[in-house]
């Protein structure tokens, strides 16, 4: 739950008194143009930034005071992320799964995101869409209850975007809650409505 959260950078107001409540098992879209403060709000919810005003509870926890406990229970696919060039998809998932007290079977995650045949491929040999799928799988290695996916389909072609939306549905169908910031200037028409985001 987000209640009247405000975040400023000097004189710039990034988030201005935003409130929202996300239900369990929901795909919740935060829709707006570039610069609307979507990523800043999400980073406050993830505990990566401290809001200047208002309160946030994620899975009943304060993202700052209960940072370690929260990070064990959420998954995060960042707007911008990178891995070492030579690391293989399977190696990355195996490594990241070791960071958590609880982890999912990472090989089944590769299958879920359609990369089961790419386990031994290095990141540099994967297409942009495939790399995006690796980062989605990484956000699921701790079997999270809640997953944040920031600008999930940016830079993908229409076919790859449709495949991503199908994958989001399958993740939700596993009982997970998804929060999805979405740029209103990207993507093809009807995608937001398809997920009830508008």
Short mmCIF file of C-alpha atoms in Angstrom, two decimals:
data_model
loop_
_atom_site.label_atom_id
_atom_site.label_comp_id
_atom_site.label_asym_id
_atom_site.label_seq_id
_atom_site.Cartn_x
_atom_site.Cartn_y
_atom_site.Cartn_z
CA UNK A 1 0.00 0.00 0.00
CA UNK A 2 1.28 3.44 -0.97
CA UNK A 3 -0.22 6.38 0.88
CA UNK A 4 0.40 9.98 -0.28
CA UNK A 5 4.02 9.36 -1.25
CA UNK A 6 6.07 12.34 -2.38
CA UNK A 7 9.63 12.37 -3.71
CA UNK A 8 11.58 15.40 -4.89
CA UNK A 9 15.04 16.01 -6.31
CA UNK A 10 15.86 19.60 -5.48
CA UNK A 11 13.10 21.67 -7.05
CA UNK A 12 11.93 18.81 -9.25
CA UNK A 13 8.88 16.93 -7.96
CA UNK A 14 9.20 13.35 -9.22
CA UNK A 15 6.27 11.84 -7.28
CA UNK A 16 3.54 14.08 -5.91
CA UNK A 17 1.21 12.64 -3.26
CA UNK A 18 0.58 9.27 -4.94
CA UNK A 19 -1.61 6.63 -3.28
CA UNK A 20 -2.35 3.12 -4.53
CA UNK A 21 -3.30 -0.30 -3.25
CA UNK A 22 -2.34 -3.48 -5.11
CA UNK A 23 -4.39 -6.62 -4.53
CA UNK A 24 -2.84 -10.06 -4.20
CA UNK A 25 -2.69 -11.94 -7.52
CA UNK A 26 -3.18 -8.77 -9.57
CA UNK A 27 -1.30 -7.42 -12.57
CA UNK A 28 -1.16 -3.77 -11.59
CA UNK A 29 -0.07 -1.22 -14.19
CA UNK A 30 1.38 2.18 -13.39
CA UNK A 31 0.91 4.01 -16.68
CA UNK A 32 2.38 7.34 -17.74
CA UNK A 33 4.78 9.07 -20.13
CA UNK A 34 8.54 9.35 -19.68
CA UNK A 35 9.39 11.50 -16.68
CA UNK A 36 6.09 10.87 -14.89
CA UNK A 37 7.87 9.38 -11.86
CA UNK A 38 6.94 5.72 -12.39
CA UNK A 39 10.43 4.35 -11.81
CA UNK A 40 11.01 6.63 -8.81
CA UNK A 41 7.78 5.40 -7.22
CA UNK A 42 8.70 1.77 -7.88
CA UNK A 43 12.18 2.30 -6.43
CA UNK A 44 10.58 3.72 -3.28
CA UNK A 45 8.38 0.62 -3.07
CA UNK A 46 11.42 -1.62 -3.52
CA UNK A 47 13.33 0.20 -0.78
CA UNK A 48 15.93 1.59 -3.19
CA UNK A 49 14.90 5.22 -2.52
CA UNK A 50 13.57 6.98 0.55
CA UNK A 51 10.35 8.98 -0.01
CA UNK A 52 10.25 12.52 1.35
CA UNK A 53 6.68 12.15 2.62
CA UNK A 54 3.94 9.55 2.90
CA UNK A 55 4.12 5.88 3.84
CA UNK A 56 4.70 2.60 2.02
CA UNK A 57 3.97 -0.96 3.05
CA UNK A 58 4.86 -3.84 0.73
CA UNK A 59 3.65 -7.28 1.83
CA UNK A 60 3.00 -5.62 5.17
CA UNK A 61 6.64 -4.51 5.51
CA UNK A 62 8.36 -1.14 5.53
CA UNK A 63 10.72 -1.27 2.50
CA UNK A 64 13.46 0.60 4.38
CA UNK A 65 13.17 -0.72 7.93
CA UNK A 66 12.59 -4.32 6.75
CA UNK A 67 14.77 -4.23 3.64
CA UNK A 68 16.38 -7.67 3.99
CA UNK A 69 13.14 -9.49 4.74
CA UNK A 70 11.34 -7.72 1.90
CA UNK A 71 14.02 -8.52 -0.66
CA UNK A 72 13.68 -12.19 0.17
CA UNK A 73 10.00 -11.97 -0.83
CA UNK A 74 9.99 -9.73 -3.90
CA UNK A 75 11.44 -10.02 -7.40
CA UNK A 76 12.79 -7.04 -9.30
CA UNK A 77 13.39 -6.65 -13.02
CA UNK A 78 15.07 -3.25 -13.28
CA UNK A 79 14.59 -0.76 -16.10
CA UNK A 80 18.31 -1.03 -16.87
CA UNK A 81 20.40 -4.07 -15.97
CA UNK A 82 23.52 -5.84 -17.19
CA UNK A 83 25.46 -9.06 -16.70
CA UNK A 84 29.08 -9.95 -17.50
CA UNK A 85 29.43 -10.69 -21.22
CA UNK A 86 30.75 -14.21 -20.83
CA UNK A 87 28.33 -15.45 -18.20
CA UNK A 88 25.91 -18.08 -19.48
CA UNK A 89 22.17 -17.87 -18.86
CA UNK A 90 22.20 -20.93 -16.62
CA UNK A 91 25.25 -19.72 -14.70
CA UNK A 92 23.57 -16.37 -13.99
CA UNK A 93 20.44 -18.05 -12.65
CA UNK A 94 22.44 -20.51 -10.55
CA UNK A 95 24.50 -17.64 -9.09
CA UNK A 96 21.51 -15.41 -8.31
CA UNK A 97 19.56 -18.27 -6.72
CA UNK A 98 22.40 -18.65 -4.19
CA UNK A 99 21.72 -15.12 -2.88
CA UNK A 100 18.39 -16.07 -1.31
CA UNK A 101 17.24 -18.20 1.61
CA UNK A 102 14.56 -19.73 -0.64
CA UNK A 103 14.92 -20.30 -4.36
CA UNK A 104 12.96 -21.74 -7.24
CA UNK A 105 14.30 -24.40 -9.60
CA UNK A 106 16.13 -22.14 -12.03
CA UNK A 107 15.99 -24.69 -14.84
CA UNK A 108 12.20 -24.62 -14.70
CA UNK A 109 12.40 -20.82 -14.86
CA UNK A 110 14.38 -21.06 -18.10
CA UNK A 111 11.59 -23.25 -19.44
CA UNK A 112 8.95 -20.78 -18.22
CA UNK A 113 10.58 -17.88 -20.09
CA UNK A 114 11.23 -19.96 -23.21
CA UNK A 115 15.01 -20.25 -22.84
CA UNK A 116 15.42 -23.90 -21.91
CA UNK A 117 17.56 -24.42 -25.04
CA UNK A 118 19.75 -21.43 -24.17
CA UNK A 119 21.05 -22.51 -20.76
CA UNK A 120 24.65 -22.76 -21.99
CA UNK A 121 24.63 -19.66 -24.20
CA UNK A 122 26.54 -16.58 -23.09
CA UNK A 123 24.61 -13.35 -22.62
CA UNK A 124 26.31 -11.72 -25.64
CA UNK A 125 24.98 -14.45 -27.96
CA UNK A 126 21.35 -13.89 -26.95
CA UNK A 127 19.01 -11.52 -28.78
CA UNK A 128 17.61 -8.45 -27.03
CA UNK A 129 14.35 -10.27 -26.33
CA UNK A 130 16.17 -13.31 -24.99
CA UNK A 131 18.29 -11.17 -22.68
CA UNK A 132 15.12 -9.55 -21.39
CA UNK A 133 13.78 -13.03 -20.65
CA UNK A 134 16.92 -13.88 -18.69
CA UNK A 135 16.37 -10.81 -16.49
CA UNK A 136 12.75 -11.82 -15.96
CA UNK A 137 13.90 -15.29 -14.90
CA UNK A 138 16.42 -13.67 -12.54
CA UNK A 139 13.59 -11.71 -10.92
CA UNK A 140 11.87 -15.02 -10.15
CA UNK A 141 14.78 -17.06 -8.74
CA UNK A 142 13.72 -16.48 -5.13
CA UNK A 143 10.13 -17.62 -5.85
CA UNK A 144 8.80 -14.14 -4.95
CA UNK A 145 5.27 -13.29 -3.91
CA UNK A 146 5.44 -9.91 -5.66
CA UNK A 147 7.36 -9.04 -8.83
CA UNK A 148 8.24 -5.55 -10.09
CA UNK A 149 8.87 -5.39 -13.85
CA UNK A 150 10.02 -1.97 -15.02
CA UNK A 151 9.45 -1.07 -18.71
CA UNK A 152 9.23 -4.73 -19.59
CA UNK A 153 8.78 -4.42 -23.37
CA UNK A 154 10.85 -1.35 -24.20
CA UNK A 155 12.85 -1.88 -27.39
CA UNK A 156 11.11 -5.12 -28.36
CA UNK A 157 9.34 -5.75 -31.66
CA UNK A 158 5.55 -6.39 -31.67
CA UNK A 159 5.90 -10.18 -31.74
CA UNK A 160 8.34 -10.16 -28.82
CA UNK A 161 6.04 -7.81 -26.87
CA UNK A 162 3.09 -10.16 -27.31
CA UNK A 163 5.25 -13.05 -26.10
CA UNK A 164 6.22 -10.98 -23.04
CA UNK A 165 2.57 -10.28 -22.19
CA UNK A 166 1.82 -14.01 -22.46
CA UNK A 167 4.70 -14.67 -20.09
CA UNK A 168 3.39 -12.07 -17.62
CA UNK A 169 0.05 -13.90 -17.60
CA UNK A 170 1.74 -17.23 -16.94
CA UNK A 171 3.71 -15.72 -14.03
CA UNK A 172 0.49 -14.27 -12.57
CA UNK A 173 -1.18 -17.66 -13.03
CA UNK A 174 1.46 -19.12 -10.69
CA UNK A 175 -0.08 -16.99 -7.92
CA UNK A 176 2.29 -14.05 -8.08
CA UNK A 177 1.37 -10.37 -7.93
CA UNK A 178 2.94 -8.16 -10.61
CA UNK A 179 3.50 -4.41 -10.62
CA UNK A 180 4.25 -3.13 -14.09
CA UNK A 181 5.25 0.48 -14.84
CA UNK A 182 4.27 1.14 -18.44
CA UNK A 183 5.25 3.99 -20.75
CA UNK A 184 2.16 5.24 -22.58
CA UNK A 185 4.33 6.21 -25.55
CA UNK A 186 5.68 2.73 -26.24
CA UNK A 187 4.10 -0.48 -27.42
CA UNK A 188 1.24 -1.13 -29.79
CA UNK A 189 -2.34 -0.08 -29.25
CA UNK A 190 -4.51 -2.15 -26.98
CA UNK A 191 -1.78 -3.75 -24.86
CA UNK A 192 -2.63 -1.76 -21.74
CA UNK A 193 -6.36 -2.35 -22.16
CA UNK A 194 -5.70 -6.06 -22.68
CA UNK A 195 -4.27 -6.20 -19.15
CA UNK A 196 -6.78 -3.80 -17.65
CA UNK A 197 -4.10 -1.16 -17.23
CA UNK A 198 -6.23 1.68 -18.64
#
